[in-house]
Coordinates of C-alpha atoms in Angstrom, one line a residue:
Chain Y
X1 CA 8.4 -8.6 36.7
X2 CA 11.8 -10.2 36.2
X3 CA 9.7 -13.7 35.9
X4 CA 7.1 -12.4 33.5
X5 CA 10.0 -11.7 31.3
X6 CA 12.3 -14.7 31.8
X7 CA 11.8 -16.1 28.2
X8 CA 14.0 -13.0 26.9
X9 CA 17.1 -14.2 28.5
X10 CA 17.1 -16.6 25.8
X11 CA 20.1 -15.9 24.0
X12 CA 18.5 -16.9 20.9
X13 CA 16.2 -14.1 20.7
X14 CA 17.7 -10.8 19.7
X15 CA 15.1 -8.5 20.5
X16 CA 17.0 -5.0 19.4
X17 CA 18.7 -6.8 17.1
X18 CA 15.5 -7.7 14.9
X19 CA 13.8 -4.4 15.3
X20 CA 17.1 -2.7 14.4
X21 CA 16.9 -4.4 11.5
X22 CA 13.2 -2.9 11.0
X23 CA 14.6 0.3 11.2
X24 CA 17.7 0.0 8.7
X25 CA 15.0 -1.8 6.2
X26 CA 13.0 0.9 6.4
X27 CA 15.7 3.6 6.4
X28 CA 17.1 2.7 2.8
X29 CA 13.9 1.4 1.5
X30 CA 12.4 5.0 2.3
X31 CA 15.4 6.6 0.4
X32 CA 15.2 4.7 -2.2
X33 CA 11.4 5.0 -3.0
X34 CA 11.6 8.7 -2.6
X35 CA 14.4 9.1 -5.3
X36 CA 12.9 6.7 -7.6
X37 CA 8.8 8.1 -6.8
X38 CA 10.0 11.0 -7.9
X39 CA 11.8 9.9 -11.1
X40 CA 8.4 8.3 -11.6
X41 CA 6.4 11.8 -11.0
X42 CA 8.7 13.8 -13.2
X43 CA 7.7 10.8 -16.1
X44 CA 3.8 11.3 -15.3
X45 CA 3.6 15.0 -16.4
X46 CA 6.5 15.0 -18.2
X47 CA 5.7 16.7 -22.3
X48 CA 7.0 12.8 -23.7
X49 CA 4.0 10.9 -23.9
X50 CA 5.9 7.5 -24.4
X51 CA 6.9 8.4 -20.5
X52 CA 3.8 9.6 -19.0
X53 CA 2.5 5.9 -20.2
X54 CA 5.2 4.6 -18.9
X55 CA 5.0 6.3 -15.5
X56 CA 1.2 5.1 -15.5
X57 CA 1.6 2.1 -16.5
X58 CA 4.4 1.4 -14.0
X59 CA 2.6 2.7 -10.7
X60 CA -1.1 0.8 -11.6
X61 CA 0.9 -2.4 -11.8
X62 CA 3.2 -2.0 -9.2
X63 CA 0.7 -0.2 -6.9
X64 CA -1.9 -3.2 -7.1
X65 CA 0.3 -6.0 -6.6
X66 CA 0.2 -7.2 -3.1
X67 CA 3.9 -6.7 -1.6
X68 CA 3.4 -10.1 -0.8
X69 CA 4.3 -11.6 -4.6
X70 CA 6.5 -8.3 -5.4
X71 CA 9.0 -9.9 -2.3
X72 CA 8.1 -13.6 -3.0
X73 CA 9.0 -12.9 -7.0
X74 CA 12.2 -11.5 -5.5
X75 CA 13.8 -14.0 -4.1
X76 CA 12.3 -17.0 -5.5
X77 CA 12.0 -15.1 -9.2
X78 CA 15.0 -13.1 -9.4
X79 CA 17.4 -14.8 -7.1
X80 CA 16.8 -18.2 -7.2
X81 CA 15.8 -18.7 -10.9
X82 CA 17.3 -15.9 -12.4
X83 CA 20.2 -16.4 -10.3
X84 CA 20.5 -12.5 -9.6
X85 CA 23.0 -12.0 -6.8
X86 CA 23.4 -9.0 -5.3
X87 CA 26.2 -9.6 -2.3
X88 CA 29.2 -10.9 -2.5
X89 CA 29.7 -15.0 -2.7
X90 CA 33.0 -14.6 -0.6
X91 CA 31.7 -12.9 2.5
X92 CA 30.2 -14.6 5.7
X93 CA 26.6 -13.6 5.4
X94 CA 26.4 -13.6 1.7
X95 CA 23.1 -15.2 2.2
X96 CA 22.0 -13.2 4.9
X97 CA 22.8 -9.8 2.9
X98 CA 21.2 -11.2 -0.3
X99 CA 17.7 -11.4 1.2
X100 CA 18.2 -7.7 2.7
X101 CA 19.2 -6.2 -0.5
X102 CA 16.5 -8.1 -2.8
X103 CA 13.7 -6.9 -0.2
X104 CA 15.1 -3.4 0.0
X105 CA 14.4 -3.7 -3.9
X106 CA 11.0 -5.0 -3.8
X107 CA 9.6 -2.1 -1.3
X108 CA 11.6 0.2 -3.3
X109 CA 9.6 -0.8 -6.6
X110 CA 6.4 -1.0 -4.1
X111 CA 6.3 1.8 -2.4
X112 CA 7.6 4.3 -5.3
X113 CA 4.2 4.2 -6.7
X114 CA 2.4 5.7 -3.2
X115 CA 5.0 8.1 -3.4
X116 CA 5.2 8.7 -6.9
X117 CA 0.9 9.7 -6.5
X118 CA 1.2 11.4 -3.3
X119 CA 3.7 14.0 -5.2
X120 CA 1.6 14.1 -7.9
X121 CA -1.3 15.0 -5.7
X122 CA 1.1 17.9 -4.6
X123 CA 1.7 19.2 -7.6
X124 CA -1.9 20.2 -8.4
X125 CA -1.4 22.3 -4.9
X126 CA 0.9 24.5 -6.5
X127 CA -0.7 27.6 -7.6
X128 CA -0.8 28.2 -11.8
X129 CA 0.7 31.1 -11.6
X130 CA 3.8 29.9 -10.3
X131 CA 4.5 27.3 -13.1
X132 CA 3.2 30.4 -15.5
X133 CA 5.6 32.7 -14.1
X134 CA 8.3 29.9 -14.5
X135 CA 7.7 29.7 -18.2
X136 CA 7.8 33.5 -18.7
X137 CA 11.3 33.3 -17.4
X138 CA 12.2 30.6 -19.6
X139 CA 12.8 28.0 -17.7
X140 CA 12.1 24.5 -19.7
X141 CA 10.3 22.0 -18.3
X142 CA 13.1 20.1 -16.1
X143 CA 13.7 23.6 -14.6
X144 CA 10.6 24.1 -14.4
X145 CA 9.9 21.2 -12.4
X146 CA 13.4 20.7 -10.5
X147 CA 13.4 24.8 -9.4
X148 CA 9.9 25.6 -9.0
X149 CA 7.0 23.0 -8.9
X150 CA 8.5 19.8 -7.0
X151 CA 10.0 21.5 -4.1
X152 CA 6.7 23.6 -3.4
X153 CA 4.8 20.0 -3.8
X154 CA 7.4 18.9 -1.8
X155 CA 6.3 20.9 1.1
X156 CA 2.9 20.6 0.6
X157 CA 3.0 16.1 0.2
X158 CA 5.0 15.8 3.8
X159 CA 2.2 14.7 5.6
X160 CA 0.7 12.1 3.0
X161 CA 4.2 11.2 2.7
X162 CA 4.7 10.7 6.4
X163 CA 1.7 8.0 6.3
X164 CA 3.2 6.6 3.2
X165 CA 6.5 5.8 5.4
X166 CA 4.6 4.6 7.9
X167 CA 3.0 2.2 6.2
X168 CA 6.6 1.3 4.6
X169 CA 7.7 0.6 8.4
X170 CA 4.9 -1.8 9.1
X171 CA 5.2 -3.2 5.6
X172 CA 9.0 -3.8 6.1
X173 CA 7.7 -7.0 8.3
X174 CA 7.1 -8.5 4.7
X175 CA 10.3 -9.2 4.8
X176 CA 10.3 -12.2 7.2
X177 CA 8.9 -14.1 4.5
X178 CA 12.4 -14.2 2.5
X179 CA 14.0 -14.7 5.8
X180 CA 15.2 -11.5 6.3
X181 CA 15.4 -11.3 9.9
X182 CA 13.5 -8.9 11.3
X183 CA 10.8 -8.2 13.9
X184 CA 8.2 -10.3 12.8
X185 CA 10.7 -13.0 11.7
X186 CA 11.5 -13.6 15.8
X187 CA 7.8 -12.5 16.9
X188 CA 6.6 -16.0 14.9
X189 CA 9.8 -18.0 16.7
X190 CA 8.9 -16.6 19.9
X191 CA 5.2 -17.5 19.5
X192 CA 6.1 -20.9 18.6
X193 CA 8.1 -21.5 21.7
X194 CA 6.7 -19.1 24.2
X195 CA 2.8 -19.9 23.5
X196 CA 2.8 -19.5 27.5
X197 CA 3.3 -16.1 27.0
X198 CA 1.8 -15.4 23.9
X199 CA 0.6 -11.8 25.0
X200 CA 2.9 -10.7 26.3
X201 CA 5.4 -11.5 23.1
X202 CA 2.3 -10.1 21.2
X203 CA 2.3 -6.7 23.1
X204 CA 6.1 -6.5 23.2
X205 CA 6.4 -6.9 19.6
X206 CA 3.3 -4.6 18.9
X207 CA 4.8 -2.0 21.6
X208 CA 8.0 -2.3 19.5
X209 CA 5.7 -0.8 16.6
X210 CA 3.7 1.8 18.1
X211 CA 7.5 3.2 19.7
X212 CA 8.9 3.0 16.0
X213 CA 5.6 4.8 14.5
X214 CA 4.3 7.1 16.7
X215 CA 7.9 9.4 17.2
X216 CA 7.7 9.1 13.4
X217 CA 4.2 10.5 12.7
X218 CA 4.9 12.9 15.4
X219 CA 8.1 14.3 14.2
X220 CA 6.8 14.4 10.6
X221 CA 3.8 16.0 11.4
X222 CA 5.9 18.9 13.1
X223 CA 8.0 18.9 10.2
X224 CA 5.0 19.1 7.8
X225 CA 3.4 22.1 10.2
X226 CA 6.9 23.8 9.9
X227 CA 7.7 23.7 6.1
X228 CA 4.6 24.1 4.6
X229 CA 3.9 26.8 2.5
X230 CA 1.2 29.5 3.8
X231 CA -1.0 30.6 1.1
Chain I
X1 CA -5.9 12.7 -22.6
X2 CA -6.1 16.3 -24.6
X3 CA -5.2 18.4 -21.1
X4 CA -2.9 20.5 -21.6
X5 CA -0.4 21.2 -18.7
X6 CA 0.9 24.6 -17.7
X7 CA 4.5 22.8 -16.5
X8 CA 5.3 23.0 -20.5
X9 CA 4.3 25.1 -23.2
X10 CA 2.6 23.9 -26.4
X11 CA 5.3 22.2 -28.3
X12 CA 6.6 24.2 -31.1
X13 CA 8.9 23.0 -33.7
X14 CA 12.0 22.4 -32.0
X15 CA 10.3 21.1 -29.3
X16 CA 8.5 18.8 -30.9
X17 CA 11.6 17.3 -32.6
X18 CA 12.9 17.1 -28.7
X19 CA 10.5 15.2 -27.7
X20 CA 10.3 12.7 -30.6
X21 CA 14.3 12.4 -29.4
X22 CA 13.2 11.8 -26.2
X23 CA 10.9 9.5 -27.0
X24 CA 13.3 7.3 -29.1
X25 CA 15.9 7.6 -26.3
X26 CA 13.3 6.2 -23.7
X27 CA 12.4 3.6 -26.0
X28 CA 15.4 2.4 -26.4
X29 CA 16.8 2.4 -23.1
X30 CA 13.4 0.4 -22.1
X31 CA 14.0 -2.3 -25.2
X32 CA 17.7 -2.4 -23.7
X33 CA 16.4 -2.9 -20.3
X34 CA 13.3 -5.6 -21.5
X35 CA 15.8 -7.4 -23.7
X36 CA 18.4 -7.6 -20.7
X37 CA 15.6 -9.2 -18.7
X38 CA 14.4 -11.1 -22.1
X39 CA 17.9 -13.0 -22.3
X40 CA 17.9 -13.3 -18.7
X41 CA 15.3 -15.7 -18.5
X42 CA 16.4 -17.2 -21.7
X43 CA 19.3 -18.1 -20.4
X44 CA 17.2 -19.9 -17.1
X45 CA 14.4 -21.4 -19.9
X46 CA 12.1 -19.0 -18.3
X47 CA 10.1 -19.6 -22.0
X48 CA 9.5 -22.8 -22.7
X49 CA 6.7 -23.6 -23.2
X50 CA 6.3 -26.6 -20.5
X51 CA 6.5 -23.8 -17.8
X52 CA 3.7 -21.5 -19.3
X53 CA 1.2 -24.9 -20.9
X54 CA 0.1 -26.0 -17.6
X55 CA -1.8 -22.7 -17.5
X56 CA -3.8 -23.8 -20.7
X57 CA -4.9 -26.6 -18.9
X58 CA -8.4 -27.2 -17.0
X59 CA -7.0 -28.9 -13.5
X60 CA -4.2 -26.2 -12.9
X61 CA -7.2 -24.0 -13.0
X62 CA -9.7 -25.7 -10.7
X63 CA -7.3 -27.3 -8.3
X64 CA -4.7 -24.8 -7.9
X65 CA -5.8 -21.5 -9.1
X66 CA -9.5 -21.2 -8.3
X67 CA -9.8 -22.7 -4.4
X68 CA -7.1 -20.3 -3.6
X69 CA -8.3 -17.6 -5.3
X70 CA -12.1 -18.2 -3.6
X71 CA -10.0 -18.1 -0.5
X72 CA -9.1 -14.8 -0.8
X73 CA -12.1 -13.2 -2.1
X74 CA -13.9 -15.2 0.9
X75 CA -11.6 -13.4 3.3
X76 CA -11.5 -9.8 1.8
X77 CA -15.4 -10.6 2.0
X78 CA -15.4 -11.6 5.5
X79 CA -13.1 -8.8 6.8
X80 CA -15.0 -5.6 4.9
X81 CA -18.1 -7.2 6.0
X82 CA -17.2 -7.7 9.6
X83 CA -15.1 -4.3 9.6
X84 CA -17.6 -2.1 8.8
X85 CA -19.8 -2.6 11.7
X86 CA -16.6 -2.1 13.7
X87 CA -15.1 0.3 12.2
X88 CA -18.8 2.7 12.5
X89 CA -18.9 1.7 16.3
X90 CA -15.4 2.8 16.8
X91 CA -15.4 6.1 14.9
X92 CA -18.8 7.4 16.3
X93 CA -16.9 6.5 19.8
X94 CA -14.3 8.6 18.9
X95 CA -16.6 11.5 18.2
X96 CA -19.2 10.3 21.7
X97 CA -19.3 13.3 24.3
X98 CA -18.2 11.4 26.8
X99 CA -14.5 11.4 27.7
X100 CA -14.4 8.0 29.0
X101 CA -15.7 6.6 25.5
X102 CA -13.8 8.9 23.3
X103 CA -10.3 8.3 24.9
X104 CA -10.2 4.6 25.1
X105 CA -11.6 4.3 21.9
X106 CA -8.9 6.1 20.4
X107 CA -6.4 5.0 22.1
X108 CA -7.8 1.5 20.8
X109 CA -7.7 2.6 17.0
X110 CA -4.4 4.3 17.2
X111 CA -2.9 0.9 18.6
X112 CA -4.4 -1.2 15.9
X113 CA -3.6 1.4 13.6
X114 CA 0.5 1.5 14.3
X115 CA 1.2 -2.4 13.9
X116 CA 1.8 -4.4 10.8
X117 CA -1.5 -6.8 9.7
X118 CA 1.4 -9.7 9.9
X119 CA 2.1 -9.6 13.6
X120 CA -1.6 -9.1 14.2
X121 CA -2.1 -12.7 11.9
X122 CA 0.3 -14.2 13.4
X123 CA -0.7 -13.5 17.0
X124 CA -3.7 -14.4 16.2
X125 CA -2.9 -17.8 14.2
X126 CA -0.7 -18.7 17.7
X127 CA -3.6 -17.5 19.8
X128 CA -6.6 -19.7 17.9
X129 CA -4.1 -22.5 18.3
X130 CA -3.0 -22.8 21.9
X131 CA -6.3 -21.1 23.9
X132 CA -9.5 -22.1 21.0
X133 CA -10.3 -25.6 19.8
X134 CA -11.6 -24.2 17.2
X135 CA -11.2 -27.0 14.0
X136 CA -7.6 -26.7 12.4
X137 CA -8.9 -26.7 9.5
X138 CA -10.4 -23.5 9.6
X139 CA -8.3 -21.8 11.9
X140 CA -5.9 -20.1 9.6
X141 CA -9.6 -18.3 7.4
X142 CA -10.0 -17.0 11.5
X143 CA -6.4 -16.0 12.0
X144 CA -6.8 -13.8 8.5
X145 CA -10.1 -12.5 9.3
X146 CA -9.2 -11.4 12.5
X147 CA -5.7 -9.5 11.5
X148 CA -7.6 -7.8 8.4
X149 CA -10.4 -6.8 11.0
X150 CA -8.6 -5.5 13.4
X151 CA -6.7 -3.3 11.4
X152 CA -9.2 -2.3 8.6
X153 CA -12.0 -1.5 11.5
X154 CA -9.5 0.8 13.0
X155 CA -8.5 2.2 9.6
X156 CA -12.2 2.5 9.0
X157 CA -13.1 4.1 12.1
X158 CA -10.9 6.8 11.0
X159 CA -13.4 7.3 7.8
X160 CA -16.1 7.5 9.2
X161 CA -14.8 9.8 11.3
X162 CA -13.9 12.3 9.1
X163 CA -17.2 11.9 7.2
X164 CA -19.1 12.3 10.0
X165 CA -16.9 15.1 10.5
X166 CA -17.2 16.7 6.7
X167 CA -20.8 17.2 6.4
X168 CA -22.8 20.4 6.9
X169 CA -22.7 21.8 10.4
X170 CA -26.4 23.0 10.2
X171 CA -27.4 19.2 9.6
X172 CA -26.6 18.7 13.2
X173 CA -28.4 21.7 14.4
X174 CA -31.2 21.4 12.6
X175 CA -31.5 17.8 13.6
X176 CA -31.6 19.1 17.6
X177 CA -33.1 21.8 16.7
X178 CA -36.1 19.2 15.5
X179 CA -35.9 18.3 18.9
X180 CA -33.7 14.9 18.1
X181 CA -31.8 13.0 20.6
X182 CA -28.0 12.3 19.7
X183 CA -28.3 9.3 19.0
X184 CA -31.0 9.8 16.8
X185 CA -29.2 12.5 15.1
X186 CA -26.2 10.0 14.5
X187 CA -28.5 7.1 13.4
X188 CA -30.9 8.8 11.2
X189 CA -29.3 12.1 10.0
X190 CA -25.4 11.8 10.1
X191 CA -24.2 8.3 9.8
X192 CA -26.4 7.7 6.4
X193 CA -25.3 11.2 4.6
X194 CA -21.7 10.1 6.3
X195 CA -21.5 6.5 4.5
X196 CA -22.8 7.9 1.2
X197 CA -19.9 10.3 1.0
X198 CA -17.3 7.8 2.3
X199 CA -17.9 4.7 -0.1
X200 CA -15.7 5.8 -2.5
X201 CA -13.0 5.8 0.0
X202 CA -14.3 2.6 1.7
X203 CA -14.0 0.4 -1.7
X204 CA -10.6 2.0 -2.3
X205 CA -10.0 0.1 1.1
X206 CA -11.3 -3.3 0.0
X207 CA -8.3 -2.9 -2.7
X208 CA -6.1 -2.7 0.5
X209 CA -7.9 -6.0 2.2
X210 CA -7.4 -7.9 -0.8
X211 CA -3.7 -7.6 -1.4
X212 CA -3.1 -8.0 2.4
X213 CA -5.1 -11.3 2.5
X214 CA -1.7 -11.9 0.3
X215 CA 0.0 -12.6 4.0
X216 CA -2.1 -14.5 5.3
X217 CA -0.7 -17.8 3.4
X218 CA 2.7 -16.8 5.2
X219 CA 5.1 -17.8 8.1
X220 CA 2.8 -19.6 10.5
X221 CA -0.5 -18.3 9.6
X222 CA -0.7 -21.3 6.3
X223 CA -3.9 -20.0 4.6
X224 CA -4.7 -21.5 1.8
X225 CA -5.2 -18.4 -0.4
X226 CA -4.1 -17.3 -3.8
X227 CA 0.2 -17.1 -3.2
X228 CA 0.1 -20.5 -1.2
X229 CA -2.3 -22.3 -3.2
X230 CA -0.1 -21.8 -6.3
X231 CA 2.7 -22.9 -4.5
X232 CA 2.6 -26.8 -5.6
X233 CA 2.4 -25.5 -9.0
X234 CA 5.8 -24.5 -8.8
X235 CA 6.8 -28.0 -7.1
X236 CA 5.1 -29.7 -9.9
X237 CA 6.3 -27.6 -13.0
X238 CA 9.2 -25.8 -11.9
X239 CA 7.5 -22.4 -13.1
X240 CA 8.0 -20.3 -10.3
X241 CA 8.2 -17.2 -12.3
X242 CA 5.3 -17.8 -14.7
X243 CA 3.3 -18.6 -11.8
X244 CA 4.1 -15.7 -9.6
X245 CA 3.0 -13.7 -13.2
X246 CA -0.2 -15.1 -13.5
X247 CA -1.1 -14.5 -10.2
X248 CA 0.2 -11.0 -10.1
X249 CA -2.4 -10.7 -13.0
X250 CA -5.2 -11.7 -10.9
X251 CA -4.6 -9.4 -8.3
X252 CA -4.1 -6.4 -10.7
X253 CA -7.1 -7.1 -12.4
X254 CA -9.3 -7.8 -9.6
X255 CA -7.8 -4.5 -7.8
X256 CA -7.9 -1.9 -11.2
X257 CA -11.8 -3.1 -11.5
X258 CA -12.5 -2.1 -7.3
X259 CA -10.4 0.8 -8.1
X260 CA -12.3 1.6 -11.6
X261 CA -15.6 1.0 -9.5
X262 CA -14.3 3.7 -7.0
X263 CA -13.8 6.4 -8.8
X264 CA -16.6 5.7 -10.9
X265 CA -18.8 6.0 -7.6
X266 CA -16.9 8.9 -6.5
X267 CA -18.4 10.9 -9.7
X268 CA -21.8 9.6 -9.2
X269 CA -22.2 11.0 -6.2
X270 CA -20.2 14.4 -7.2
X271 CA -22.4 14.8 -9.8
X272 CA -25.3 14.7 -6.9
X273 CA -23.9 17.9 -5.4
X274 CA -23.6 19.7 -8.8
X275 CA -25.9 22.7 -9.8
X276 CA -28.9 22.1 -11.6
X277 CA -29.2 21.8 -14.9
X278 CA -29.0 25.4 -16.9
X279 CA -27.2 27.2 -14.2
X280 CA -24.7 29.3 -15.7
X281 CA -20.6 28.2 -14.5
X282 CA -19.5 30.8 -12.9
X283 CA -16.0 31.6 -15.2
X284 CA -13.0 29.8 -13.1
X285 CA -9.6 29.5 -14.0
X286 CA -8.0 26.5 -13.7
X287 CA -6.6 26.3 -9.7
X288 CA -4.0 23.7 -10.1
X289 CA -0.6 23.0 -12.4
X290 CA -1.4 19.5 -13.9
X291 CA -5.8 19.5 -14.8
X292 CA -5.8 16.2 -16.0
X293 CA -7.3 13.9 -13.3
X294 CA -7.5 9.8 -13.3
X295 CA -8.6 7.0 -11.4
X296 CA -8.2 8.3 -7.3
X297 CA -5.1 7.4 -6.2
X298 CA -5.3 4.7 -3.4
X299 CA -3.5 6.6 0.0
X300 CA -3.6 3.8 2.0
X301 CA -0.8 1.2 1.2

């Protein structure tokens, strides 16, 4: 066993190292796309109707762009033409953090949209009456929204939501193609140098995944079994 | 659309004059935002015209733009056309009687299912490479194929599946009641009814294949497709951004057509299961907040 695995001790190949970086892509990625998907859901039914186009006209470009040019048109758009930095100059891995934050923004503005639909799906789960009852009260149309309708969709979106954070894990291996070292970053070193063991890198790297995603669909499915509303 | 939500009532007066506020608000902030982003590529030249003019002319279009762009739809083509088979096999596994088909193959689909279509091209760039002599010319349209397969036949054999799984129970029954052998029953009675119901969600998938043929001109894999073929463009003209526009433009046209084509399907067939003609609607009230509905929204990313 120790043999099989003797290309590891290669102190060039930070194994946890790249897949933490997987995880902290994802992790602020996923926040980010959840605050802004819903900024985008509250524009789509919104009474403006300069908004709801905007809303619509944001997620059917966004949403059929392959991530591949949204990331590519950050860093070689945006950073290298436009010159948009967004670390530091002065610190060490100015580079290094540059290529993390622009990616971070292009799943953000990717990955929105999936969420941004998946809410809006939601929404048409909440029963009539409860908007109706909402309105009787008073309540405007934020309130109506903030306090009654989006946390009931909410409850009901967790599990389309869960596969749309899944898919944001796997798609964080986009990021390798900015440089932002990742998982998939080291898997293509590895297979360059390693081709002897080519499966085995392969099955590492794919166990890596399937540890990452199942706990994650398992733990949001029990999540989206425990908060959703019984009707 | 004339829908009217129930999140807000109909706009009275005051409201009305709100929401014109609104509206100029929201305009503004989003001419402040496009002007910021105007100047900003001012200030880099981003509109002169020698960056946008090669896309007026013929050779940018047949040397760059069109071989990569044939490259991609060739791929998408490939993959749907060698997933589907796949993908039927693996779900109709999923569902077999037999334990030691129905366990394996879902252990299988749930595998490719969990890892990123980029490891899987990669691995499989590497893998053509070292152990295949296949031409290395062709190699990379392999290494594409095979990632998009493997993972779009797994995602696949998860729709069939659940349209196997969706129709009528008595169609089934009736089938062995007939006196029908299972696989007869799946052949001839389930699978067709099954694949009617799922194309909707099967061409919302070919919108999936073609933007991830997108990776395949990435790291190591080095097809030529639509991203990659552009790429000298850039080298040549320096228009990285205008570029990267234009080909954004393909994709999202290419993809709200597929997507258009979906949901245009989807109402074809609903329309299928409707009541005849002159059957009275029973009186419903509306079930849901928001009752205007648009193009399906793609849930697969």
């Amino acid at each position: 066993m120790s043999t099989l695995f003797d290309f590891l001790d290669n102190p060039n190949y930070d194994l946890l190292g790249a897949f933490w970086m997987t995880i902290k892509l994802t992790f602020f990625s996923a926040i980010g796309s959840l605050i802004w998907g819903t900024i985008l859901v509250g524009m789509r039914v919104s009474p403006v109707p300069i908004m709801r186009a905007f809303g619509t006209a944001y997620v059917n470009i966004f949403r059929n762009t392959p991530l591949t040019v949204i990331i590519v048109f950050t860093s070689l758009g945006l950073s290298s033409t436009l010159g948009l930095n967004l670390a530091s100059s002065e610190s060490t891995t100015s580079l290094e953090d540059n290529a993390f934050r622009l990616a971070i923004l292009g799943f953000v503005a990717y990955t929105a949209t999936f969420v941004c639909e998946s809410l809006r799906s939601g929404i048409n789960t909440v029963p009539v009456g409860q908007a109706e009852a909402a309105r009787a009260l008073g309540l405007g149309f934020v309130q109506v929204l903030t306090l009654i309708v989006l946390p009931q969709a909410f409850r009901s979106v967790i599990a389309p939501l869960a596969n749309v954070m899944i898919a944001l894990l796997k798609n964080t291996t986009v990021a390798s193609i900015i440089g932002v070292a990742e998982a998939s970053l080291l898997m293509s070193d590895m297979v360059e140098n390693e081709s002897d063991s080519l499966l085995l890198v392969f099955l590492l790297f794919a166990a890596g995944f399937v540890v990452l995603v199942l706990p994650l669909g398992l733990l949001l499915g029990w999540v989206a079994k425990k908060v959703e509303v019984k009707r | 659309m004339s829908a009217q939500t129930v999140l807000y009532d109909i706009p009275g007066p005051k409201a009305r004059a709100r929401n014109w506020l609104y509206s100029v608000l929201f305009v503004l902030v989003l001419a402040l935002v496009l002007y910021y982003i105007y100047v900003g590529f001012d200030e880099k030249n981003q509109w002169s015209g020698a960056l946008w003019d090669p896309f007026l002319k013929g050779s940018t279009w047949t040397e760059f733009i069109v071989p990569g762009l044939l490259n991609t739809l060739k791929a998408a083509a490939l993959s749907i056309v060698i997933a589907l088979p796949i993908g039927a096999l693996l779900g109709i596994g999923r569902l077999s009687d037999h334990k030691w088909i129905r366990v394996p193959v879902g252990a299988v689909v749930e595998f490719f299912r969990a890892i990123p279509v980029l490891l899987l091209m990669v691995f499989a760039a590497a893998f053509y490479a070292f152990y295949t002599d296949i031409d290395a010319e062709i190699r990379p349209l392999f290494a594409a194929v095979t990632g998009l397969v493997l993972y779009n036949g797994s995602v696949m054999a998860e729709v069939f599946r659940a349209g196997i799984l969706s129709l009528p129970k008595g169609q089934g029954e009736a089938a062995s009641a007939l006196g029908m052998r299972k696989t007869q029953i799946m052949m001839t009675v389930l699978l067709p009814q099954a694949v009617t119901l799922m194309l909707p969600a099967l061409v919302s998938q070919l919108v999936v294949i073609l933007k991830d043929t997108a990776l395949a001109g990435q790291l190591t894999i080095g097809f030529n497709e639509l991203i990659r073929s552009t790429g000298p463009l850039t080298g040549l003209y320096g228009n990285t951004i205008p570029t990267l526009i234009v080909v954004a433009i393909i994709f999202i046209v290419l993809n709200l057509l597929l997507s258009w084509f979906a949901s245009w399907l989807e109402n074809k067939l609903a329309r299928r299961k409707k009541a005849p003609k002159g059957a009275k609607p029973v009186h419903s009230a509306p079930s849901s907040v928001v009752m205007q509905r648009d193009d399906a929204s793609g849930g697969a990313l």
